[in-house]
Tab-separated table of C-alpha atoms and ligand atoms in Angstrom:
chain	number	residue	atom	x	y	z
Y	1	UNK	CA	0.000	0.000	0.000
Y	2	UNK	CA	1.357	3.382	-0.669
Y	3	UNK	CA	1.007	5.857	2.061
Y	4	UNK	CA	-0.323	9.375	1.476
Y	5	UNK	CA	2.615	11.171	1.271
Y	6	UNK	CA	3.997	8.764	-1.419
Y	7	UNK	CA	0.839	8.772	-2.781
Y	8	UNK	CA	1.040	12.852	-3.137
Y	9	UNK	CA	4.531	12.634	-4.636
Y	10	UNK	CA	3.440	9.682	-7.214
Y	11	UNK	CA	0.078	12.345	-8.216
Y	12	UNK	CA	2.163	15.515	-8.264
Y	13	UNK	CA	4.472	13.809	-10.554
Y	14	UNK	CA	2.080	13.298	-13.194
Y	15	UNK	CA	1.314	16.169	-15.970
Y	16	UNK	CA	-2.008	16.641	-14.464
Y	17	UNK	CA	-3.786	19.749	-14.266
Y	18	UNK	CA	-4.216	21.313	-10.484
Y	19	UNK	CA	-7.169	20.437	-8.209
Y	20	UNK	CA	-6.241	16.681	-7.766
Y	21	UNK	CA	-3.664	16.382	-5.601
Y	22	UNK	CA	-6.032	17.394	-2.600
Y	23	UNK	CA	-8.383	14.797	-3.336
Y	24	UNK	CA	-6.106	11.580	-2.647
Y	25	UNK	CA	-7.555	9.872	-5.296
Y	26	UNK	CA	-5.558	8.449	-8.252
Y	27	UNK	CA	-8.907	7.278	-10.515
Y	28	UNK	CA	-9.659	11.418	-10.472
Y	29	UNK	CA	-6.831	11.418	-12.385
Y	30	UNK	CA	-8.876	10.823	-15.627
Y	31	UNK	CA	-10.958	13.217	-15.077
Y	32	UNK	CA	-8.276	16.094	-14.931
Y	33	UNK	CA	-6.429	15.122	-17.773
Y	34	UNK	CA	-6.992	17.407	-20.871
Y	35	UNK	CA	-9.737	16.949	-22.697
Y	36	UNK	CA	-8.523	15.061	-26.240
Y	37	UNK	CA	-10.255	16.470	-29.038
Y	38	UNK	CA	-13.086	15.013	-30.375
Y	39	UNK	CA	-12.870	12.019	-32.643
Y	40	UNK	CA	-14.942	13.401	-35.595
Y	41	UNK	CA	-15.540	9.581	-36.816
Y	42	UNK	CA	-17.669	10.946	-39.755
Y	43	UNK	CA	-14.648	12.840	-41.186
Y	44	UNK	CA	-12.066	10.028	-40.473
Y	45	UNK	CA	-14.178	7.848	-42.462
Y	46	UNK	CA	-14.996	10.089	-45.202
Y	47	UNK	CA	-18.567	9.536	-44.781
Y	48	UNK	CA	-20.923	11.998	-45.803
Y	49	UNK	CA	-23.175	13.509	-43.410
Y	50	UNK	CA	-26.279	15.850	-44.772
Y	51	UNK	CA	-29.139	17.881	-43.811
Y	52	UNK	CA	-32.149	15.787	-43.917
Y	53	UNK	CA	-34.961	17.925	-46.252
Y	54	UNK	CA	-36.177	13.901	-46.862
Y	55	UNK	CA	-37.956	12.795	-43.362
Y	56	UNK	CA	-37.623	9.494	-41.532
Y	57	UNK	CA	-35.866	6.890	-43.601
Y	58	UNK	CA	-34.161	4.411	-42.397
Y	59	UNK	CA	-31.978	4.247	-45.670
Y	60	UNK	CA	-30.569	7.757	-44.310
Y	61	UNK	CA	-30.531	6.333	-40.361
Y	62	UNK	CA	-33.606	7.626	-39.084
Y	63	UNK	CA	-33.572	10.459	-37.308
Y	64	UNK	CA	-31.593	12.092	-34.383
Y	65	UNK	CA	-32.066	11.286	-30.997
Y	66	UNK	CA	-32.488	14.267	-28.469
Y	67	UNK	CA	-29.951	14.998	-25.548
Y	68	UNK	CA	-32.061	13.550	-22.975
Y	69	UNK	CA	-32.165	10.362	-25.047
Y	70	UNK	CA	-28.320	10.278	-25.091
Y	71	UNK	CA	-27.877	11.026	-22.447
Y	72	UNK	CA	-30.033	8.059	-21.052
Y	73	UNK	CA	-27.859	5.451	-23.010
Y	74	UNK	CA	-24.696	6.509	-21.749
Y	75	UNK	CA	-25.940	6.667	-18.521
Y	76	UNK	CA	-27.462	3.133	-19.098
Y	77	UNK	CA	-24.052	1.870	-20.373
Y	78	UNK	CA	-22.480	2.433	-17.192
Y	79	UNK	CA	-23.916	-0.118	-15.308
Y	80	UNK	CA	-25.493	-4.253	-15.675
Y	81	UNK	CA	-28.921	-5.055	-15.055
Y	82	UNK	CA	-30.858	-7.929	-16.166
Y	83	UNK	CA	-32.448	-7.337	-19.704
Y	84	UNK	CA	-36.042	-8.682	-18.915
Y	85	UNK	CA	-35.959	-6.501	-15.574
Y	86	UNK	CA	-35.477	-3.704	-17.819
Y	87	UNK	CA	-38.300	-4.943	-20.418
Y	88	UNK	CA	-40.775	-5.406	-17.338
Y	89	UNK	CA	-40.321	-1.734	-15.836
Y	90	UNK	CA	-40.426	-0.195	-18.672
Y	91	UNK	CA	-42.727	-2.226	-20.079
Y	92	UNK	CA	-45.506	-1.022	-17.315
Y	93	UNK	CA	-44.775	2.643	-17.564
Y	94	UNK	CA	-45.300	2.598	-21.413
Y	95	UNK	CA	-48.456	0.347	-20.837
Y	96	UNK	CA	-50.070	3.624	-18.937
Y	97	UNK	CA	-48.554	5.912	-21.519
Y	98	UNK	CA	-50.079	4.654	-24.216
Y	99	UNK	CA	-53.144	3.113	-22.571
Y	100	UNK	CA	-52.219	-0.929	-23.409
Y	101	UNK	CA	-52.300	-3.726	-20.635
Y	102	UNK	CA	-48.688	-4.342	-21.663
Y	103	UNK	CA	-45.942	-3.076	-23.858
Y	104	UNK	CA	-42.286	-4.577	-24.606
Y	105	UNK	CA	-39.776	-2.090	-26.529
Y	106	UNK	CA	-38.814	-4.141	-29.341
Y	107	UNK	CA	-35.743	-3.534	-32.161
Y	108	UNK	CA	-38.025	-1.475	-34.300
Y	109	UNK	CA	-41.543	-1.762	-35.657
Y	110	UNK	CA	-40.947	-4.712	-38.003
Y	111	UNK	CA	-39.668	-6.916	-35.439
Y	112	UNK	CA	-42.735	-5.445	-33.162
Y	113	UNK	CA	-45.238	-6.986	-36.138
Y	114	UNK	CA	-42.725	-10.368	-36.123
Y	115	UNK	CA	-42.621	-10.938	-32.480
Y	116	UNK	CA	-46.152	-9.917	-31.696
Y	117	UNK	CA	-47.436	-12.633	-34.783
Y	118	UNK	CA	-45.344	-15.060	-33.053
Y	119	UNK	CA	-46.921	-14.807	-29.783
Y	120	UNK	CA	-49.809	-15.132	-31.117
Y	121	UNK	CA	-49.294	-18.441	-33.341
Y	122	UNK	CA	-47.142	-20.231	-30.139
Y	123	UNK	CA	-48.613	-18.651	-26.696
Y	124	UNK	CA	-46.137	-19.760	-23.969
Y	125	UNK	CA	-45.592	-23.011	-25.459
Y	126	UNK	CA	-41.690	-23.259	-25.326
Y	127	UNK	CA	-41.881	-25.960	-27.554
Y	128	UNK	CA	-43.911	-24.432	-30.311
Y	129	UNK	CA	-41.640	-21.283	-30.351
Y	130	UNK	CA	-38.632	-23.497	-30.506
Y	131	UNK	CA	-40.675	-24.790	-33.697
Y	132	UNK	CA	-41.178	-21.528	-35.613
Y	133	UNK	CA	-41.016	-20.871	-38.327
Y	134	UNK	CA	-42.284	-24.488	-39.318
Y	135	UNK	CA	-45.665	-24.820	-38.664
Y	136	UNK	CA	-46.725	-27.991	-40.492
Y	137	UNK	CA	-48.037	-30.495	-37.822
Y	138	UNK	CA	-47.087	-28.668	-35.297
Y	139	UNK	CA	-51.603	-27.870	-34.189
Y	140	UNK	CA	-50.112	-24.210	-35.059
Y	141	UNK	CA	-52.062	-21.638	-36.866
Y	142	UNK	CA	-50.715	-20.467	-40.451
Y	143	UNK	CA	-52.630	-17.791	-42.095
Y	144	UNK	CA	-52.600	-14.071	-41.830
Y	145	UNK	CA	-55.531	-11.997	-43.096
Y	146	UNK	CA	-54.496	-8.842	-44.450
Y	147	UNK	CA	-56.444	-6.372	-47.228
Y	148	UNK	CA	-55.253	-6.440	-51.076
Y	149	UNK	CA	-54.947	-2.341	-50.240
Y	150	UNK	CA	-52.558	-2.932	-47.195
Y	151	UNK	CA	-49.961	-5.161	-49.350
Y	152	UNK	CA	-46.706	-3.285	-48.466
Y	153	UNK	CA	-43.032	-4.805	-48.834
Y	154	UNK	CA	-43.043	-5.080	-44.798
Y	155	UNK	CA	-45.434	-8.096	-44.853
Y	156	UNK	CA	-42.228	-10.120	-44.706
Y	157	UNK	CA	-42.346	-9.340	-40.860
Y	158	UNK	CA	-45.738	-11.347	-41.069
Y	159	UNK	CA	-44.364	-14.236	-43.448
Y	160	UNK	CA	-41.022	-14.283	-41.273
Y	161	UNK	CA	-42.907	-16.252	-38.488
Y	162	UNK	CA	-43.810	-18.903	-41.371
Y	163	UNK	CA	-47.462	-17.601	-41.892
Y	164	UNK	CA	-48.701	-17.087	-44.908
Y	165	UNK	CA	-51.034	-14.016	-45.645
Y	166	UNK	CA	-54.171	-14.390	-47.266
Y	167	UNK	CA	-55.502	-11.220	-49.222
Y	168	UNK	CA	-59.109	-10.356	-49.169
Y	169	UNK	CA	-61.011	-6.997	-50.144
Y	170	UNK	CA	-64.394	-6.722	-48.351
Y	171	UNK	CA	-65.722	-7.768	-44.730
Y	172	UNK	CA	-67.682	-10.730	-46.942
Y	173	UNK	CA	-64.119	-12.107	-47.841
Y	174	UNK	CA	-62.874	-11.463	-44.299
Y	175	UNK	CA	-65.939	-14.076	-43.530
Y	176	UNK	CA	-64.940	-16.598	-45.952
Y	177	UNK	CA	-61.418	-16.375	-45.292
Y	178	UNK	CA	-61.597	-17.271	-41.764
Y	179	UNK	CA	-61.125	-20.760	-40.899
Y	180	UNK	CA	-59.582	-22.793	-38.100
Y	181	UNK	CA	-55.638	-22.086	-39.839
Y	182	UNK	CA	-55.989	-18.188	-39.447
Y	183	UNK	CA	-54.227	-16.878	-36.316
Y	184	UNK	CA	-54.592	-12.954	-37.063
Y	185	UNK	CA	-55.682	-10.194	-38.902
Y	186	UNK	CA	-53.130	-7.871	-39.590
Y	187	UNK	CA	-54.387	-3.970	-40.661
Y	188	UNK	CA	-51.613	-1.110	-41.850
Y	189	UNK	CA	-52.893	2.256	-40.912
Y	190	UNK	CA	-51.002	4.369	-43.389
Y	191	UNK	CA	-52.055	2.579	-46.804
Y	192	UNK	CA	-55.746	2.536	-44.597
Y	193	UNK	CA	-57.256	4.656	-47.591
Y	194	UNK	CA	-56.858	2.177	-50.045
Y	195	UNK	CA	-58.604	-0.595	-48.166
Y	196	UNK	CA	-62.358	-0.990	-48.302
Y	197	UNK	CA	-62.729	-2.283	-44.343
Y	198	UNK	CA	-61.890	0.468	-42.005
Y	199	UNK	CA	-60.058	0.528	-38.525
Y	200	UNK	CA	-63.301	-0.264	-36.099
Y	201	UNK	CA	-64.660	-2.894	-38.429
Y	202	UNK	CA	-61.721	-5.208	-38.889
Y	203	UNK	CA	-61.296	-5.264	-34.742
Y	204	UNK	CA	-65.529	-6.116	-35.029
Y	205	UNK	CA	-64.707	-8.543	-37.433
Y	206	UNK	CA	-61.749	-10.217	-35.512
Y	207	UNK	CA	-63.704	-10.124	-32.349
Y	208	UNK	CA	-66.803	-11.671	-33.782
Y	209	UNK	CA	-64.490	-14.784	-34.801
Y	210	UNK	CA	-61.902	-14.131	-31.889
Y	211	UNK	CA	-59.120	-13.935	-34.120
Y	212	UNK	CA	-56.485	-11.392	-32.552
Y	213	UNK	CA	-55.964	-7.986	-34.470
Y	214	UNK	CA	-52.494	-6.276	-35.147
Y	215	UNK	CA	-52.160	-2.216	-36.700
Y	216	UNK	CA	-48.838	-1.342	-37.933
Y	217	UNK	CA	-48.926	2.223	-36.916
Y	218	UNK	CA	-45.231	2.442	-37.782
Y	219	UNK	CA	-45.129	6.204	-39.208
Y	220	UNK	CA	-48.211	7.303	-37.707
Y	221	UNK	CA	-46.969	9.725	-34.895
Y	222	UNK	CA	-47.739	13.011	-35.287
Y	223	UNK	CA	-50.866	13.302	-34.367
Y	224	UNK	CA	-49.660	12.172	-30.987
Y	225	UNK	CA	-52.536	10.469	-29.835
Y	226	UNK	CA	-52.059	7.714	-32.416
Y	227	UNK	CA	-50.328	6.228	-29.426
Y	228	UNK	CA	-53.254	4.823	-27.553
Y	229	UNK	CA	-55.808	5.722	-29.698
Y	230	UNK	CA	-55.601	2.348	-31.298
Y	231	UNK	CA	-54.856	0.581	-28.272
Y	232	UNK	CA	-57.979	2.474	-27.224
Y	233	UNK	CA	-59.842	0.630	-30.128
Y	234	UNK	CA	-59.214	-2.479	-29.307
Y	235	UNK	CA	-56.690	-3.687	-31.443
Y	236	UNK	CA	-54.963	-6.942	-29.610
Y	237	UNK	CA	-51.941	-5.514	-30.896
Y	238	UNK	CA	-50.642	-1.976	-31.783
Y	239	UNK	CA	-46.870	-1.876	-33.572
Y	240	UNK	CA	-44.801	1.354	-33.955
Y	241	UNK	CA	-41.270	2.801	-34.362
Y	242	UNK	CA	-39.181	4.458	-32.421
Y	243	UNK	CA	-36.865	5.984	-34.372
Y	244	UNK	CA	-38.848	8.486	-36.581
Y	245	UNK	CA	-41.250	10.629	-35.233
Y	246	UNK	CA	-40.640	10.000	-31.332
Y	247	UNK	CA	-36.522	10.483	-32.138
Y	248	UNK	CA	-35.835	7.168	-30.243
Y	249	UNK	CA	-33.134	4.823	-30.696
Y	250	UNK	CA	-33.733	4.101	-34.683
Y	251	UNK	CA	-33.095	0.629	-33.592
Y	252	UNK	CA	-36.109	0.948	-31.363
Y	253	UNK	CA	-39.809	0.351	-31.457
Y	254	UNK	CA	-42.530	-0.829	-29.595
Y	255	UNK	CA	-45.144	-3.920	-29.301
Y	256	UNK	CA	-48.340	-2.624	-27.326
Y	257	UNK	CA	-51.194	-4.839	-26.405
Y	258	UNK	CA	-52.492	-7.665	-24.544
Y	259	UNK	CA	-50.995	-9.024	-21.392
Y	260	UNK	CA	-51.123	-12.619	-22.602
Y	261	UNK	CA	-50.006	-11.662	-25.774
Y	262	UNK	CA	-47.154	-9.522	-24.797
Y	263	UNK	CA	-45.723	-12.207	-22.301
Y	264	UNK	CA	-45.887	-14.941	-25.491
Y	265	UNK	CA	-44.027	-12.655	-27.638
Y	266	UNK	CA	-41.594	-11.659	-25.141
Y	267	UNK	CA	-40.764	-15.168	-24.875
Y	268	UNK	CA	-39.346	-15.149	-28.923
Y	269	UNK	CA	-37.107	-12.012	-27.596
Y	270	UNK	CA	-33.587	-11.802	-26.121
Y	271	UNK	CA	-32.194	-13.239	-23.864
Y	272	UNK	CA	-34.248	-16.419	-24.729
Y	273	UNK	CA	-32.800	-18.211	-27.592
Y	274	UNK	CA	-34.147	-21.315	-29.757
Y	275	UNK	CA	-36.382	-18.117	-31.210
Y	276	UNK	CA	-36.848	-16.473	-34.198
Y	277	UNK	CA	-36.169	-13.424	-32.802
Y	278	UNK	CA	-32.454	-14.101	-30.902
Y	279	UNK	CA	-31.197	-11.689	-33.668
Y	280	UNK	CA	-34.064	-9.167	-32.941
Y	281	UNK	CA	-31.999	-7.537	-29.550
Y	282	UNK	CA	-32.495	-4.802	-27.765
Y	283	UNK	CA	-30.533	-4.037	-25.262
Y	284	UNK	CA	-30.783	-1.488	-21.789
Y	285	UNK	CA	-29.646	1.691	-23.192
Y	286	UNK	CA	-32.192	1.515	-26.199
Y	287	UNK	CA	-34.777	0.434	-23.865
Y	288	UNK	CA	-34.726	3.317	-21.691
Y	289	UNK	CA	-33.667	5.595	-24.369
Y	290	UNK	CA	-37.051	4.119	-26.021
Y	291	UNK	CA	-38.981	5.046	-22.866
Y	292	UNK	CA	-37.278	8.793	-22.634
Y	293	UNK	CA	-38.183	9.026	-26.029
Y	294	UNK	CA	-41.252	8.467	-25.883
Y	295	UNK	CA	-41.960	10.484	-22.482
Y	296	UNK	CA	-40.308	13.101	-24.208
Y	297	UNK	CA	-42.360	13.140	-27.375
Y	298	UNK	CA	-45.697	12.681	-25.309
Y	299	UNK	CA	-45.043	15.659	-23.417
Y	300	UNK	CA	-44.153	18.207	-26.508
Y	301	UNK	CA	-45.752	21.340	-27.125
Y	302	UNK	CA	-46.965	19.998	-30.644
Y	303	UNK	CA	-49.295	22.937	-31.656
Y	304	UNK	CA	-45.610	25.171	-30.898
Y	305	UNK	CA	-43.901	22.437	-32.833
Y	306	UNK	CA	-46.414	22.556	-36.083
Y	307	UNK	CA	-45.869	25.618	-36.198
Y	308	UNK	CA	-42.122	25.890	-36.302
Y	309	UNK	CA	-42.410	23.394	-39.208
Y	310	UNK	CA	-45.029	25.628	-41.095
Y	311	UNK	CA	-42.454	28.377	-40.680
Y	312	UNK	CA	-39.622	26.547	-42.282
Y	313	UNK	CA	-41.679	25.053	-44.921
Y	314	UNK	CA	-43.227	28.351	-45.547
Y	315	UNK	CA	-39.427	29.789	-45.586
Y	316	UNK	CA	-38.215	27.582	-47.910
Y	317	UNK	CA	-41.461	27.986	-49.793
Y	318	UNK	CA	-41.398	32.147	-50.536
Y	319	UNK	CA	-37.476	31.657	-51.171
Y	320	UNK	CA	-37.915	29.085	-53.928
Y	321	UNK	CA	-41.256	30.248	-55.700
Y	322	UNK	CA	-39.647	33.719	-56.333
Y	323	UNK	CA	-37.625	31.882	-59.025
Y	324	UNK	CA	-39.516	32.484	-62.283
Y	325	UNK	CA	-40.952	28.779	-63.087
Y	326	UNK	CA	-40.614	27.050	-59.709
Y	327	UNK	CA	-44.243	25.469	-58.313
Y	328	UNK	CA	-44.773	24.591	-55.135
Y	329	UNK	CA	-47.588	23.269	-52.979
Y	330	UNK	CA	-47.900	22.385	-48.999
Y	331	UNK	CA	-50.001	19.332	-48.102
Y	332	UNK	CA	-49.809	17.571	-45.110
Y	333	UNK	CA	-50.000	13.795	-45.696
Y	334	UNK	CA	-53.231	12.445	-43.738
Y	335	UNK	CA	-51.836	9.090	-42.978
Y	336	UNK	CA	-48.127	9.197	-41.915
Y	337	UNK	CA	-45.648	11.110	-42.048
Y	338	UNK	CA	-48.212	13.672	-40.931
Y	339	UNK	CA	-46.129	16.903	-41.392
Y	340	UNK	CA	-46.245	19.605	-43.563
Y	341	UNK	CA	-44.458	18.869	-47.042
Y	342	UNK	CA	-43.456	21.171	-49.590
Y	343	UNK	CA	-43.834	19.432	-53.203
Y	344	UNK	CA	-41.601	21.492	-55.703
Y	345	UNK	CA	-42.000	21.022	-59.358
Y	346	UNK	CA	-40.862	23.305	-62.433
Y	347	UNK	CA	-41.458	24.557	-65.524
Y	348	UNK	CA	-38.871	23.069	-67.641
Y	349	UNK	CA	-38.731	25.793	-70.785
Y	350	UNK	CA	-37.971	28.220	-67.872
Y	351	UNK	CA	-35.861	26.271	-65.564
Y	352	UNK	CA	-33.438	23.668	-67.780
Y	353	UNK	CA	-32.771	21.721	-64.853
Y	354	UNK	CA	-33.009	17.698	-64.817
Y	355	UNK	CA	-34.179	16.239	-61.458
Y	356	UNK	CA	-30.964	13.681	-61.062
Y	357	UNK	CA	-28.662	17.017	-61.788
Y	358	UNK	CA	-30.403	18.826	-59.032
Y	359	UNK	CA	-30.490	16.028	-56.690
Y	360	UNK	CA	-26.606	15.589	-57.513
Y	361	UNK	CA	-25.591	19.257	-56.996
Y	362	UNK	CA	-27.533	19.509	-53.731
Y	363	UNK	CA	-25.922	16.192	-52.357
Y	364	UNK	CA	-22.642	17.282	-53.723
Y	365	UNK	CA	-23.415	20.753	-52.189
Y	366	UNK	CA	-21.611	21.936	-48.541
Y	367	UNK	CA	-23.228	21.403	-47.014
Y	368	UNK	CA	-24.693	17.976	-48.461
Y	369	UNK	CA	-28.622	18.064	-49.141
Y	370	UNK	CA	-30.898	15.338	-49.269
Y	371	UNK	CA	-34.539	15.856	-50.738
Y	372	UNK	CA	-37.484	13.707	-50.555
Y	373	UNK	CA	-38.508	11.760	-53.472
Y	374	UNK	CA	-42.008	12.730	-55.665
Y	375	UNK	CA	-42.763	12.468	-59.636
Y	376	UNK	CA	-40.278	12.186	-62.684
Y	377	UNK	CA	-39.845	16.300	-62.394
Y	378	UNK	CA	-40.645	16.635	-59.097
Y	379	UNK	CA	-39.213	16.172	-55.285
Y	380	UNK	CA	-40.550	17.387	-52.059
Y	381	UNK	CA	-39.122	18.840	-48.798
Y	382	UNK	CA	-39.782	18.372	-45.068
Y	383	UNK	CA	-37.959	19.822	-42.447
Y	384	UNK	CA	-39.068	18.194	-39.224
Y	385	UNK	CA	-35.821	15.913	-39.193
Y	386	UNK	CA	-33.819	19.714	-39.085
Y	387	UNK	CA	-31.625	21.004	-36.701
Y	388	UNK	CA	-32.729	25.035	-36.129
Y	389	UNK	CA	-31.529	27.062	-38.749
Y	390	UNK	CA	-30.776	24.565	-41.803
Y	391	UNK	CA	-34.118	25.410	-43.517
Y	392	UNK	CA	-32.192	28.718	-44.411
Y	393	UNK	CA	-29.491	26.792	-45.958
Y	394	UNK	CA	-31.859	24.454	-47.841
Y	395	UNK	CA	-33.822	27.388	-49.212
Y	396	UNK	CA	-30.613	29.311	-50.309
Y	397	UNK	CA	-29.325	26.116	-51.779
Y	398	UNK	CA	-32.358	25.319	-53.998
Y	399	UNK	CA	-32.983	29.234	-54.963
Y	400	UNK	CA	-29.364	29.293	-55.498
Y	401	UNK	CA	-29.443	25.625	-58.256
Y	402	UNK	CA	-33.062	27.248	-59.503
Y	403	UNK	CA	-31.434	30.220	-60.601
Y	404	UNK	CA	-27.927	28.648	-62.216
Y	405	UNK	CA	-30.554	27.015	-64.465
Y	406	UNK	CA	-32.775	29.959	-65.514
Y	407	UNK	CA	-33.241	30.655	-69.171
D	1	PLP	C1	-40.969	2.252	-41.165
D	1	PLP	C2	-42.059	1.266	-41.297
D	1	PLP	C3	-41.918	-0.058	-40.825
D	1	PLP	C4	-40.620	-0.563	-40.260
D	1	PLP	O1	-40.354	0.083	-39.058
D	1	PLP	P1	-38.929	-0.073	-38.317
D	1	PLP	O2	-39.144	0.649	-37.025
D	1	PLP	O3	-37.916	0.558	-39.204
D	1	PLP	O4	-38.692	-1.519	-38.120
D	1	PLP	C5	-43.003	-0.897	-40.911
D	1	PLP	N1	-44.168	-0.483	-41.452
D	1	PLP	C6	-44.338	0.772	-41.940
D	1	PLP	C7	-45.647	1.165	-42.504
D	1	PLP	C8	-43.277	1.685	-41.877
D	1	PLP	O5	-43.439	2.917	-42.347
């Protein structure tokens, strides 16, 4: 053991910055060293960051977690807990937020439509999720029933568990359709306009035949109350993700719904193995960065919010349409991505511009801009994925290609 005074001369002798030697404590030591500059990964790299004009694609990560949030997982990294302790708190506290018996935060909404379809076909029959995804003479359900108008490329979350989904159009088909192989009836609220059986029918419907009910809400936050509304329906199962709207971990979502349910699908998750969802983790600090997330976004001011978007759209708007040939138009998408969205086209014998060209000179820009996609001559612009301030760059930058191409 070194005595203090030793210990003083060993401290003193180190390049260390004052303050420390009073303390006794070597580990301090760390903390009083200067600060190394910041690894700037994205520049080491050479990878290309950009202002987000686009929204909440995963293809461009997501979108960027608040300080709170960040703070939460690097708190959370600092110490071990067991994973489904973690699940089970949270899992109550986002039950009352969003007004579900249960909730588990799951690795985004996909896996939330996988893991939930799972517990549905196997309960908490170890053997029968050890089975998935064969389902042939194993006594387990195989069909999904899902609306021609709701076919979207994520219905592989549904055919993952080894289901197959069964397309029908009106709530006579739904009938027919049912029989003693169908385990759920799935429902996707954004494409909900281009089915002919509507939100409170299909949970009638699956009721009536006590066949569970799952909504892929996935994009559907703002409003906010898309939360529990849905929950508040009576959907057995409500799926959404974390990382867009609610600025969660984009590795994050959430699988709200019944108690039973919830517990069966939990038991495909992490830690568990022998599951179809081992590779589906989640672990502590996206959890509770989940759960500050979505306190966080609960708790906005979202009229003050909608408005600071209308501003910026409405910015970039006046800037652009001054530019002899430029048309825009504001809409706000009814069913998700429920934001205001500027849709720019032009007028191509007064602006000689090509869309690729544009999009290539504003990505190739500094900074680097990425738009949202629209039509052949056409591209639109959000600016709720933002930081403060870049809607004046965007607005410059498009005015700025606009003009270059003028005749
Ligand atoms: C984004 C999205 C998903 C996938 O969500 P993740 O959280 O990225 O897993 C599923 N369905 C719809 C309708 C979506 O928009």
């Amino acid at each position: 053991m070194l005595n203090r005074r030793k210990l003083i001369k060993r401290l003193t002798a180190l390049p260390v910055v004052g303050g420390l030697v009073g303390s006794g404590l070597p580990l301090q030591s760390a903390q009083a060293l200067p600060k190394q500059p910041k690894r700037d990964l994205f520049k080491e790299l050479g990878i290309r960051t950009f202002i987000n004009a686009a929204g909440t694609l995963t293809f461009m990560t997501g979108s960027l977690m608040q300080d709170e949030v960040l703070e939460t997982i690097n708190f959370a990294a600092k110490e071990f807990c067991l994973l489904d302790e973690v699940q089970d708190k949270v899992g109550e506290k986002i039950a009352k937020l969003v007004h579900s018996e249960s909730a588990v935060v799951t690795s985004g909404a996909f896996s939330a439509i996988t893991l939930g379809l799972a517990g549905v076909l196997t309960g908490t029959d170890q053997k029968k999720v050890e089975q998935l995804p064969h389902l042939e003479y194993t006594g387990m359900k195989s069909e999904v029933i899902i609306q021609k108008g709701h076919d979207i490329v994520y219905k592989q979350a549904l055919t993952n568990t080894g289901c197959k989904v069964v397309f029908v159009e009106t709530a006579e088909e739904v009938e027919k359709a049912i029989n003693e192989r169908t385990a759920m009836m799935w429902f996707l609220h954004i494409q909900s306009d281009k089915g002919k059986i509507q939100h409170e029918e299909w949970v009638a419907l699956g009721k009536k035949h006590n066949i569970p009910t799952m909504i892929d809400i996935a994009a559907d936050v703002p409003p906010v109350e898309n939360l529990w509304k849905f929950n508040d329906m009576g959907f057995d199962l409500v799926c959404i993700s974390g990382g867009k709207a609610m600025r969660g971990p984009q590795s994050a979502g959430l699988l709200m719904g019944k108690k039973n349910l919830i517990a069966a699908a939990r038991m495909h998750m992490p830690p568990r193995g022998f599951t179809i969802g081992r590779g589906m983790k989640i672990n502590k600090e996206e959890i509770l960065g989940m759960y500050v997330a979505l306190e966080k976004f609960i708790n906005l001011d979202h009229d003050k919010i909608w408005k600071q978007w209308e501003e910026g759209i409405a910015h970039i708007d006046n800037a652009i349409k001054k530019v002899d040939g430029v048309q825009t138009k504001t809409h706000v998408p009814p069913l998700g991505n429920h934001t205001p969205t500027l849709e720019v086209t032009w007028d191509k014998n007064k602006v000689k511009l090509e869309k690729q060209d544009l999009i290539t000179n504003l990505r190739n820009g500094n900074p680097s801009i990425e738009v949202g996609g629209g039509g052949p001559d056409a591209f639109s612009v959000t600016v709720w994925m933002m930081k403060p301030g870049q809607e004046k760059i965007v607005a410059k930058r498009l005015t700025e290609e606009f003009s270059k191409a003028t005749v």
